[in-house]
């Protein structure tokens, strides 16, 4: 890769003072940083005007492109009125309007919006709120959480505890609360000839047994509906969520749906839970909520949960949780503009065509000798590479095959960032069909580069 002096000088200044997320900084002794100066639609531009198609929506947050004119306009307008005010004791139009809109869009019964400022914080809120709900209802024993293997819910200690991605969790185990982990319905692991639905039903047996045994000490089950994104984009059938909803009701356990990554159209419906026809007791939203513009998250819950906290102050049942930037007006106005685009542009319908195009563009990869599976849920396609398909032998993680795919794609002008040996495409919804075809070609080359 050619690195110009302008790109190199920004990168050098960066490396003197910035510590990057999820990065072994020593890698940057040989791996150039990509200095981005500007974005437009699906494209990101570096200091030299070289462009990269953002094939992963900047870590799954961007929905309608970079520098989207409508979101920009909403933000400019809000900026002239009010940049921020605390949300305790005060309120403002953007947070009220956003809450009204979310309540109208979410499965019926989710009516109370509690804001935070990033996904992990929303998970912390959901965890604390569900424990506290049972405490307020006189059931202090219900303080444990059930989670799925290979799940991801964020990086702060509570969120890390209810997640299960080894790479992020292992080191910090001594600091984390103990949770009950149940095998994931992950359909990549199904027997040959078994459908996604059958496999998901079968895998529910472990969850059913766990709830039957532990319900008395469990506050909530937390799941990522349909796709375990950070866990290598592993997917499962909606039937699992339906069974889980029934079991949680039967055993008096709350259900937390972490739709931080899969919400806002990623799986083909506005919310993934819709595909199972269920309503969780708490839903966590962030990432796409602001169209990928600003940090904002929200936990939306039901009247019964809200009511358990609602009493005279002296009873000390209030949920005394806050963040400085809770419900920030700028972030809320970006979110409102994002929801306005969903309403006016029939995004979910257009995405159906884009998802079909993604499928066609990546279909041939299923025959690749080192591809074990090409799987898709809505606007997410994942390509599972292996050393040898016949025996199912995996690549040694130390070989860092994904990094080769990343570098190949960058050279072609696409930003793809594989999760280990899994290459995936999760583009912004403003992508054009022809750009999807091109991404498919890049993905093919990236797989070849990774497996070479
Ligand atoms: C990204 C993510 C989080 C954490 O959100 P942050 O804003 O990165 O803290 C939590 N849950 C899921 C499912 C996610 O994908």
Short mmCIF file of C-alpha atoms and ligand atoms in Angstrom, two decimals:
data_model
loop_
_atom_site.label_atom_id
_atom_site.label_comp_id
_atom_site.label_asym_id
_atom_site.label_seq_id
_atom_site.Cartn_x
_atom_site.Cartn_y
_atom_site.Cartn_z
CA UNK A 1 0.00 0.00 0.00
CA UNK A 2 1.25 3.46 -0.86
CA UNK A 3 1.25 5.87 2.00
CA UNK A 4 1.45 9.52 1.02
CA UNK A 5 3.23 12.06 3.18
CA UNK A 6 -0.04 13.72 4.23
CA UNK A 7 -1.56 10.42 5.33
CA UNK A 8 1.69 9.44 6.99
CA UNK A 9 2.06 12.67 8.92
CA UNK A 10 -1.41 12.44 10.47
CA UNK A 11 -0.77 8.78 11.28
CA UNK A 12 2.55 9.66 12.94
CA UNK A 13 0.95 12.37 15.09
CA UNK A 14 -1.78 9.91 16.00
CA UNK A 15 0.62 7.20 17.07
CA UNK A 16 2.36 9.63 19.39
CA UNK A 17 -0.79 10.35 21.42
CA UNK A 18 -3.76 8.09 20.61
CA UNK A 19 -4.43 4.62 22.02
CA UNK A 20 -6.88 2.89 19.66
CA UNK A 21 -9.82 0.67 20.63
CA UNK A 22 -9.62 -3.09 20.28
CA UNK A 23 -6.08 -2.82 18.92
CA UNK A 24 -2.64 -4.20 19.72
CA UNK A 25 -0.89 -0.88 19.12
CA UNK A 26 2.35 -2.61 18.13
CA UNK A 27 0.57 -3.78 14.96
CA UNK A 28 0.75 -0.19 13.77
CA UNK A 29 4.52 -0.43 13.49
CA UNK A 30 3.79 -2.07 10.14
CA UNK A 31 0.05 -1.63 9.61
CA UNK A 32 -0.74 1.90 8.35
CA UNK A 33 -3.61 3.77 10.00
CA UNK A 34 -6.21 5.06 7.58
CA UNK A 35 -6.63 8.79 8.20
CA UNK A 36 -10.18 9.70 7.18
CA UNK A 37 -10.89 13.33 6.47
CA UNK A 38 -14.34 13.15 4.99
CA UNK A 39 -17.28 10.86 4.32
CA UNK A 40 -20.06 10.93 1.74
CA UNK A 41 -22.68 8.21 1.46
CA UNK A 42 -21.04 4.79 1.54
CA UNK A 43 -17.58 6.32 0.95
CA UNK A 44 -14.82 7.36 3.33
CA UNK A 45 -12.00 9.55 1.97
CA UNK A 46 -8.41 9.72 3.21
CA UNK A 47 -6.04 12.70 3.11
CA UNK A 48 -5.18 12.01 -0.53
CA UNK A 49 -8.76 11.69 -1.68
CA UNK A 50 -8.44 7.89 -1.91
CA UNK A 51 -11.79 6.39 -1.10
CA UNK A 52 -12.95 3.28 0.72
CA UNK A 53 -16.44 1.81 0.61
CA UNK A 54 -17.55 1.42 4.22
CA UNK A 55 -18.59 -2.24 3.97
CA UNK A 56 -19.12 -2.64 7.71
CA UNK A 57 -21.03 0.59 8.36
CA UNK A 58 -18.24 1.85 10.66
CA UNK A 59 -18.76 -0.94 13.20
CA UNK A 60 -22.45 -1.41 12.39
CA UNK A 61 -23.60 2.08 13.32
CA UNK A 62 -24.13 3.80 9.99
CA UNK A 63 -27.46 3.32 8.24
CA UNK A 64 -27.95 6.09 5.70
CA UNK A 65 -24.43 7.00 4.71
CA UNK A 66 -21.82 9.41 5.96
CA UNK A 67 -22.67 13.11 5.95
CA UNK A 68 -26.30 12.33 5.20
CA UNK A 69 -27.90 15.65 4.15
CA UNK A 70 -31.12 15.08 6.11
CA UNK A 71 -29.45 14.08 9.35
CA UNK A 72 -26.94 16.91 8.91
CA UNK A 73 -29.78 19.42 8.53
CA UNK A 74 -31.55 18.14 11.65
CA UNK A 75 -28.35 18.41 13.64
CA UNK A 76 -27.62 21.94 12.41
CA UNK A 77 -31.10 23.04 13.40
CA UNK A 78 -30.82 21.51 16.86
CA UNK A 79 -27.33 22.94 17.33
CA UNK A 80 -28.73 26.46 16.98
CA UNK A 81 -31.36 25.79 19.65
CA UNK A 82 -29.90 23.60 22.39
CA UNK A 83 -26.77 21.48 22.50
CA UNK A 84 -27.28 19.85 25.87
CA UNK A 85 -29.10 19.99 29.15
CA UNK A 86 -29.22 17.49 31.99
CA UNK A 87 -32.17 15.13 31.75
CA UNK A 88 -32.84 14.96 35.49
CA UNK A 89 -35.49 17.55 36.30
CA UNK A 90 -35.37 18.98 32.76
CA UNK A 91 -36.73 17.75 29.47
CA UNK A 92 -36.61 18.84 25.82
CA UNK A 93 -38.48 18.34 22.57
CA UNK A 94 -36.02 15.91 20.90
CA UNK A 95 -36.05 13.41 23.79
CA UNK A 96 -39.85 13.52 24.12
CA UNK A 97 -40.45 13.22 20.38
CA UNK A 98 -37.91 10.40 20.07
CA UNK A 99 -39.49 8.48 22.94
CA UNK A 100 -42.98 8.87 21.45
CA UNK A 101 -41.68 7.63 18.13
CA UNK A 102 -39.83 4.64 19.58
CA UNK A 103 -42.85 3.58 21.64
CA UNK A 104 -45.00 3.74 18.49
CA UNK A 105 -42.52 1.64 16.48
CA UNK A 106 -41.56 -0.99 19.05
CA UNK A 107 -43.63 -4.10 19.78
CA UNK A 108 -46.72 -3.00 21.78
CA UNK A 109 -46.20 -2.83 25.54
CA UNK A 110 -42.70 -1.30 25.45
CA UNK A 111 -43.64 2.14 26.67
CA UNK A 112 -40.93 3.56 28.95
CA UNK A 113 -37.64 4.90 27.59
CA UNK A 114 -34.55 5.16 29.80
CA UNK A 115 -31.58 6.76 28.07
CA UNK A 116 -27.83 6.26 28.29
CA UNK A 117 -24.99 7.19 25.96
CA UNK A 118 -23.61 3.96 24.47
CA UNK A 119 -24.50 0.33 24.01
CA UNK A 120 -22.56 -1.07 26.96
CA UNK A 121 -24.16 1.50 29.26
CA UNK A 122 -27.60 0.42 28.02
CA UNK A 123 -26.75 -3.18 28.91
CA UNK A 124 -25.62 -2.03 32.36
CA UNK A 125 -28.95 -0.23 32.74
CA UNK A 126 -30.92 -3.32 31.67
CA UNK A 127 -28.97 -5.57 34.05
CA UNK A 128 -29.31 -3.23 37.04
CA UNK A 129 -32.94 -2.48 36.25
CA UNK A 130 -33.98 -6.13 36.05
CA UNK A 131 -32.22 -7.07 39.30
CA UNK A 132 -33.69 -4.00 40.99
CA UNK A 133 -37.16 -4.80 39.63
CA UNK A 134 -37.21 -8.12 41.50
CA UNK A 135 -35.70 -6.51 44.60
CA UNK A 136 -38.47 -3.88 44.63
CA UNK A 137 -40.99 -6.69 44.28
CA UNK A 138 -39.60 -8.42 47.36
CA UNK A 139 -37.59 -11.08 45.56
CA UNK A 140 -33.91 -10.33 46.35
CA UNK A 141 -32.88 -13.90 45.48
CA UNK A 142 -33.49 -13.22 41.81
CA UNK A 143 -30.14 -11.65 41.04
CA UNK A 144 -28.49 -13.90 38.46
CA UNK A 145 -28.41 -13.62 34.68
CA UNK A 146 -28.68 -16.25 31.98
CA UNK A 147 -26.74 -15.63 28.79
CA UNK A 148 -25.94 -17.55 25.59
CA UNK A 149 -22.51 -18.89 24.79
CA UNK A 150 -20.70 -16.77 22.17
CA UNK A 151 -22.84 -13.75 23.01
CA UNK A 152 -21.59 -10.17 23.15
CA UNK A 153 -23.11 -7.32 25.10
CA UNK A 154 -20.33 -4.75 25.40
CA UNK A 155 -17.10 -4.05 27.23
CA UNK A 156 -17.91 -2.48 30.60
CA UNK A 157 -17.70 -4.94 33.49
CA UNK A 158 -21.40 -5.77 33.78
CA UNK A 159 -21.84 -6.02 30.02
CA UNK A 160 -18.67 -8.11 29.71
CA UNK A 161 -19.94 -10.42 32.45
CA UNK A 162 -23.19 -11.21 30.62
CA UNK A 163 -21.27 -11.73 27.34
CA UNK A 164 -19.24 -14.75 26.35
CA UNK A 165 -16.65 -13.88 23.68
CA UNK A 166 -13.45 -15.39 25.13
CA UNK A 167 -11.11 -12.99 23.40
CA UNK A 168 -12.61 -9.99 25.18
CA UNK A 169 -13.69 -11.64 28.43
CA UNK A 170 -11.05 -14.09 29.57
CA UNK A 171 -8.49 -11.66 31.00
CA UNK A 172 -11.09 -9.85 33.08
CA UNK A 173 -12.87 -12.91 34.49
CA UNK A 174 -11.66 -12.29 38.06
CA UNK A 175 -13.45 -8.93 37.99
CA UNK A 176 -16.77 -10.20 36.66
CA UNK A 177 -20.02 -11.33 38.25
CA UNK A 178 -20.91 -14.95 37.83
CA UNK A 179 -23.54 -15.73 35.18
CA UNK A 180 -25.26 -18.87 33.88
CA UNK A 181 -24.17 -19.61 30.32
CA UNK A 182 -26.38 -21.75 28.09
CA UNK A 183 -25.23 -23.16 24.70
CA UNK A 184 -26.08 -20.83 21.82
CA UNK A 185 -28.60 -21.91 19.16
CA UNK A 186 -25.90 -20.90 16.61
CA UNK A 187 -26.94 -22.69 13.40
CA UNK A 188 -23.42 -22.92 12.03
CA UNK A 189 -23.00 -25.81 14.47
CA UNK A 190 -26.05 -27.78 13.29
CA UNK A 191 -25.82 -31.37 12.08
CA UNK A 192 -25.78 -31.90 8.31
CA UNK A 193 -29.34 -32.06 7.00
CA UNK A 194 -30.76 -30.28 10.01
CA UNK A 195 -32.65 -27.04 9.25
CA UNK A 196 -32.02 -23.77 11.11
CA UNK A 197 -35.43 -24.11 12.67
CA UNK A 198 -34.95 -27.71 13.87
CA UNK A 199 -31.53 -26.89 15.26
CA UNK A 200 -32.79 -23.81 17.10
CA UNK A 201 -35.65 -25.81 18.61
CA UNK A 202 -33.27 -28.57 19.69
CA UNK A 203 -30.86 -26.12 21.27
CA UNK A 204 -33.69 -24.66 23.30
CA UNK A 205 -33.75 -27.78 25.50
CA UNK A 206 -30.70 -26.52 27.42
CA UNK A 207 -32.35 -23.15 28.03
CA UNK A 208 -35.60 -24.82 29.13
CA UNK A 209 -33.72 -27.02 31.60
CA UNK A 210 -31.70 -24.07 32.96
CA UNK A 211 -34.79 -21.96 33.54
CA UNK A 212 -36.69 -24.84 35.14
CA UNK A 213 -33.81 -25.36 37.55
CA UNK A 214 -32.65 -21.80 38.29
CA UNK A 215 -35.69 -19.56 37.80
CA UNK A 216 -35.89 -18.78 41.53
CA UNK A 217 -32.50 -17.08 41.41
CA UNK A 218 -32.63 -15.63 37.90
CA UNK A 219 -33.53 -11.99 37.26
CA UNK A 220 -33.34 -12.08 33.48
CA UNK A 221 -32.19 -13.84 30.34
CA UNK A 222 -30.26 -11.60 27.94
CA UNK A 223 -29.96 -12.42 24.23
CA UNK A 224 -28.95 -10.87 20.93
CA UNK A 225 -32.00 -11.63 18.77
CA UNK A 226 -31.19 -13.65 15.60
CA UNK A 227 -27.53 -12.67 15.07
CA UNK A 228 -24.60 -12.87 17.51
CA UNK A 229 -22.70 -10.16 15.72
CA UNK A 230 -19.41 -9.79 17.60
CA UNK A 231 -19.45 -13.56 18.09
CA UNK A 232 -18.49 -14.01 14.41
CA UNK A 233 -21.94 -13.21 12.99
CA UNK A 234 -23.42 -16.51 14.11
CA UNK A 235 -27.15 -16.76 13.38
CA UNK A 236 -30.23 -18.64 14.52
CA UNK A 237 -33.92 -19.09 13.78
CA UNK A 238 -36.63 -16.83 15.30
CA UNK A 239 -38.38 -19.89 16.79
CA UNK A 240 -35.80 -19.82 19.58
CA UNK A 241 -36.99 -16.37 20.67
CA UNK A 242 -40.61 -17.49 20.67
CA UNK A 243 -39.79 -20.48 22.88
CA UNK A 244 -37.68 -18.26 25.11
CA UNK A 245 -40.50 -15.75 25.54
CA UNK A 246 -42.89 -18.54 26.58
CA UNK A 247 -40.40 -20.04 29.02
CA UNK A 248 -39.55 -16.65 30.60
CA UNK A 249 -43.27 -16.01 31.14
CA UNK A 250 -43.77 -19.47 32.61
CA UNK A 251 -40.85 -19.10 35.03
CA UNK A 252 -41.26 -15.44 35.96
CA UNK A 253 -37.96 -14.33 34.46
CA UNK A 254 -37.45 -11.08 32.55
CA UNK A 255 -36.29 -11.17 28.94
CA UNK A 256 -33.74 -8.61 27.78
CA UNK A 257 -33.34 -8.24 24.01
CA UNK A 258 -30.02 -6.63 23.13
CA UNK A 259 -30.85 -5.18 19.70
CA UNK A 260 -27.94 -2.75 19.83
CA UNK A 261 -26.47 -4.26 16.64
CA UNK A 262 -29.48 -5.95 15.03
CA UNK A 263 -32.08 -3.22 15.58
CA UNK A 264 -33.12 -0.67 12.94
CA UNK A 265 -33.49 -2.93 9.96
CA UNK A 266 -30.30 -5.01 10.01
CA UNK A 267 -32.08 -8.35 10.07
CA UNK A 268 -34.77 -7.45 7.54
CA UNK A 269 -37.37 -6.11 9.96
CA UNK A 270 -37.15 -2.87 11.91
CA UNK A 271 -36.51 -4.90 15.08
CA UNK A 272 -35.32 -8.50 15.03
CA UNK A 273 -37.86 -9.52 17.71
CA UNK A 274 -40.66 -8.82 15.23
CA UNK A 275 -39.67 -11.95 13.29
CA UNK A 276 -40.52 -14.06 16.33
CA UNK A 277 -43.63 -12.03 17.11
CA UNK A 278 -42.41 -11.42 20.65
CA UNK A 279 -42.12 -8.48 22.99
CA UNK A 280 -39.14 -8.54 25.36
CA UNK A 281 -39.46 -6.97 28.83
CA UNK A 282 -36.50 -4.73 28.13
CA UNK A 283 -34.96 -3.86 24.78
CA UNK A 284 -31.53 -2.22 24.42
CA UNK A 285 -30.97 0.02 21.40
CA UNK A 286 -27.94 2.03 20.28
CA UNK A 287 -25.58 1.94 17.25
CA UNK A 288 -28.01 2.60 14.34
CA UNK A 289 -30.30 4.59 16.63
CA UNK A 290 -28.64 7.87 15.59
CA UNK A 291 -27.89 6.71 12.06
CA UNK A 292 -24.29 6.28 13.15
CA UNK A 293 -23.84 9.94 14.05
CA UNK A 294 -23.60 10.30 17.81
CA UNK A 295 -23.42 8.11 20.90
CA UNK A 296 -26.86 7.46 22.31
CA UNK A 297 -28.60 4.42 23.74
CA UNK A 298 -31.94 3.62 25.25
CA UNK A 299 -33.53 0.82 27.24
CA UNK A 300 -37.24 0.61 26.59
CA UNK A 301 -39.31 -1.35 29.07
CA UNK A 302 -42.90 -2.10 30.08
CA UNK A 303 -45.40 -0.48 32.45
CA UNK A 304 -45.09 -3.33 35.00
CA UNK A 305 -41.31 -2.85 35.23
CA UNK A 306 -41.71 0.92 35.45
CA UNK A 307 -44.42 0.54 38.10
CA UNK A 308 -42.13 -1.51 40.36
CA UNK A 309 -39.93 1.59 40.80
CA UNK A 310 -42.77 4.12 41.12
CA UNK A 311 -43.49 5.01 44.74
CA UNK A 312 -42.99 7.64 47.43
CA UNK A 313 -39.38 8.83 47.60
CA UNK A 314 -38.94 7.54 51.16
CA UNK A 315 -39.50 3.98 49.97
CA UNK A 316 -36.14 4.28 48.14
CA UNK A 317 -37.28 2.24 45.17
CA UNK A 318 -36.22 4.73 42.47
CA UNK A 319 -33.76 3.80 39.74
CA UNK A 320 -30.93 6.17 40.66
CA UNK A 321 -28.82 5.62 37.56
CA UNK A 322 -27.55 8.41 35.33
CA UNK A 323 -24.92 9.44 32.81
CA UNK A 324 -23.85 13.03 32.20
CA UNK A 325 -24.95 12.96 28.57
CA UNK A 326 -28.15 10.95 29.08
CA UNK A 327 -30.63 11.88 26.34
CA UNK A 328 -28.38 14.46 24.71
CA UNK A 329 -30.54 16.69 22.46
CA UNK A 330 -28.16 16.59 19.49
CA UNK A 331 -28.02 12.80 19.58
CA UNK A 332 -31.82 12.63 19.97
CA UNK A 333 -32.33 14.90 16.97
CA UNK A 334 -30.02 12.72 14.86
CA UNK A 335 -32.09 9.73 15.98
CA UNK A 336 -35.34 11.50 15.07
CA UNK A 337 -34.00 12.35 11.61
CA UNK A 338 -32.97 8.70 11.21
CA UNK A 339 -36.45 7.46 12.13
CA UNK A 340 -37.93 10.05 9.78
CA UNK A 341 -35.95 8.49 6.91
CA UNK A 342 -37.32 5.05 7.83
CA UNK A 343 -40.84 6.49 7.77
CA UNK A 344 -40.60 8.42 4.51
CA UNK A 345 -38.37 6.20 2.35
CA UNK A 346 -39.85 2.72 2.88
CA UNK A 347 -36.38 1.55 3.87
CA UNK A 348 -37.38 -1.94 4.98
CA UNK A 349 -38.86 -2.69 1.54
CA UNK A 350 -35.83 -1.34 -0.34
CA UNK A 351 -33.56 -3.34 1.99
CA UNK A 352 -35.34 -6.53 0.94
CA UNK A 353 -34.08 -5.99 -2.61
CA UNK A 354 -30.61 -5.09 -1.34
CA UNK A 355 -30.52 -8.22 0.84
CA UNK A 356 -31.45 -10.36 -2.18
CA UNK A 357 -28.66 -8.66 -4.12
CA UNK A 358 -26.20 -9.38 -1.28
CA UNK A 359 -27.20 -13.01 -1.47
CA UNK A 360 -26.61 -13.23 -5.23
CA UNK A 361 -23.35 -11.31 -4.98
CA UNK A 362 -21.90 -13.74 -2.44
CA UNK A 363 -23.63 -17.00 -3.49
CA UNK A 364 -20.68 -18.33 -5.52
CA UNK A 365 -18.45 -18.15 -2.44
CA UNK A 366 -20.33 -21.13 -1.01
CA UNK A 367 -18.44 -23.33 -3.52
CA UNK A 368 -15.03 -22.01 -2.48
CA UNK A 369 -12.89 -24.90 -1.18
CA UNK A 370 -12.02 -22.92 1.93
CA UNK A 371 -15.44 -21.56 2.74
CA UNK A 372 -17.40 -23.64 5.22
CA UNK A 373 -20.54 -21.54 5.06
CA UNK A 374 -22.05 -18.37 3.63
CA UNK A 375 -24.88 -17.33 5.93
CA UNK A 376 -27.20 -14.37 5.84
CA UNK A 377 -29.87 -12.67 7.88
CA UNK A 378 -31.26 -9.59 6.16
CA UNK A 379 -28.52 -7.02 5.57
CA UNK A 380 -25.79 -9.13 7.18
CA UNK A 381 -23.79 -11.70 5.18
CA UNK A 382 -21.01 -13.72 6.81
CA UNK A 383 -18.45 -15.96 5.12
CA UNK A 384 -16.86 -18.56 7.36
CA UNK A 385 -13.38 -19.48 6.07
CA UNK A 386 -11.60 -22.71 7.07
CA UNK A 387 -8.29 -24.37 6.29
CA UNK A 388 -10.08 -27.37 4.83
CA UNK A 389 -13.77 -27.62 4.15
CA UNK A 390 -13.95 -31.42 3.91
CA UNK A 391 -12.50 -32.00 7.37
CA UNK A 392 -13.77 -28.71 8.81
CA UNK A 393 -10.24 -27.86 10.06
CA UNK A 394 -10.04 -24.26 11.18
CA UNK A 395 -7.18 -21.85 10.58
CA UNK A 396 -4.92 -21.29 13.56
CA UNK A 397 -5.86 -17.87 14.99
CA UNK A 398 -2.18 -16.95 15.18
CA UNK A 399 -2.04 -16.90 11.38
CA UNK A 400 -4.34 -13.88 11.43
CA UNK A 401 -5.92 -14.74 8.11
CA UNK A 402 -8.56 -12.05 8.55
CA UNK A 403 -5.89 -9.37 8.54
CA UNK A 404 -4.88 -10.44 5.02
CA UNK A 405 -8.49 -10.11 3.89
CA UNK A 406 -8.64 -6.66 5.51
CA UNK A 407 -5.50 -5.49 3.70
CA UNK A 408 -6.58 -6.94 0.38
CA UNK A 409 -9.95 -5.17 0.60
CA UNK A 410 -8.31 -1.86 1.51
CA UNK A 411 -6.09 -2.10 -1.54
CA UNK A 412 -9.23 -2.55 -3.62
CA UNK A 413 -10.92 0.41 -1.94
CA UNK A 414 -13.25 -1.33 0.52
CA UNK A 415 -13.22 -1.22 4.28
CA UNK A 416 -13.93 -4.74 5.56
CA UNK A 417 -12.84 -5.84 9.00
CA UNK A 418 -13.16 -9.60 9.47
CA UNK A 419 -13.88 -11.11 12.86
CA UNK A 420 -11.14 -13.72 13.07
CA UNK A 421 -11.71 -16.07 10.14
CA UNK A 422 -15.14 -14.73 9.36
CA UNK A 423 -15.43 -12.13 6.63
CA UNK A 424 -18.71 -10.25 6.64
CA UNK A 425 -20.55 -7.56 4.75
CA UNK A 426 -22.83 -5.15 6.61
CA UNK A 427 -23.07 -2.07 4.39
CA UNK A 428 -25.03 1.15 4.95
CA UNK A 429 -28.55 0.97 3.50
CA UNK A 430 -27.79 3.69 0.94
CA UNK A 431 -25.55 1.30 -0.97
CA UNK A 432 -26.44 0.84 -4.65
CA UNK A 433 -27.07 -2.65 -6.11
CA UNK A 434 -24.01 -2.36 -8.39
CA UNK A 435 -21.84 -1.45 -5.40
CA UNK A 436 -23.07 -4.63 -3.70
CA UNK A 437 -21.98 -6.66 -6.73
CA UNK A 438 -18.58 -4.99 -6.55
CA UNK A 439 -18.33 -5.72 -2.80
CA UNK A 440 -19.10 -9.36 -3.62
CA UNK A 441 -16.14 -9.41 -6.00
CA UNK A 442 -13.90 -7.81 -3.39
CA UNK A 443 -15.10 -10.35 -0.83
CA UNK A 444 -14.16 -13.16 -3.21
CA UNK A 445 -10.65 -11.74 -3.63
CA UNK A 446 -10.39 -11.14 0.11
CA UNK A 447 -11.25 -14.77 0.83
CA UNK A 448 -8.63 -15.91 -1.70
CA UNK A 449 -6.08 -13.58 -0.08
CA UNK A 450 -6.96 -14.85 3.41
CA UNK A 451 -6.74 -18.51 2.40
CA UNK A 452 -3.66 -18.33 0.17
C1 LIG B 1 -21.78 -3.05 20.05
C2 LIG B 1 -22.63 -3.85 20.95
C3 LIG B 1 -22.77 -3.52 22.30
C4 LIG B 1 -21.96 -2.44 22.96
O1 LIG B 1 -22.23 -1.18 22.45
P1 LIG B 1 -21.11 -0.03 22.62
O2 LIG B 1 -21.79 1.20 22.16
O3 LIG B 1 -19.97 -0.44 21.73
O4 LIG B 1 -20.72 0.00 24.04
C5 LIG B 1 -23.64 -4.27 23.05
N1 LIG B 1 -24.35 -5.27 22.52
C6 LIG B 1 -24.26 -5.61 21.21
C7 LIG B 1 -25.10 -6.71 20.68
C8 LIG B 1 -23.37 -4.93 20.38
O5 LIG B 1 -23.22 -5.30 19.11
#
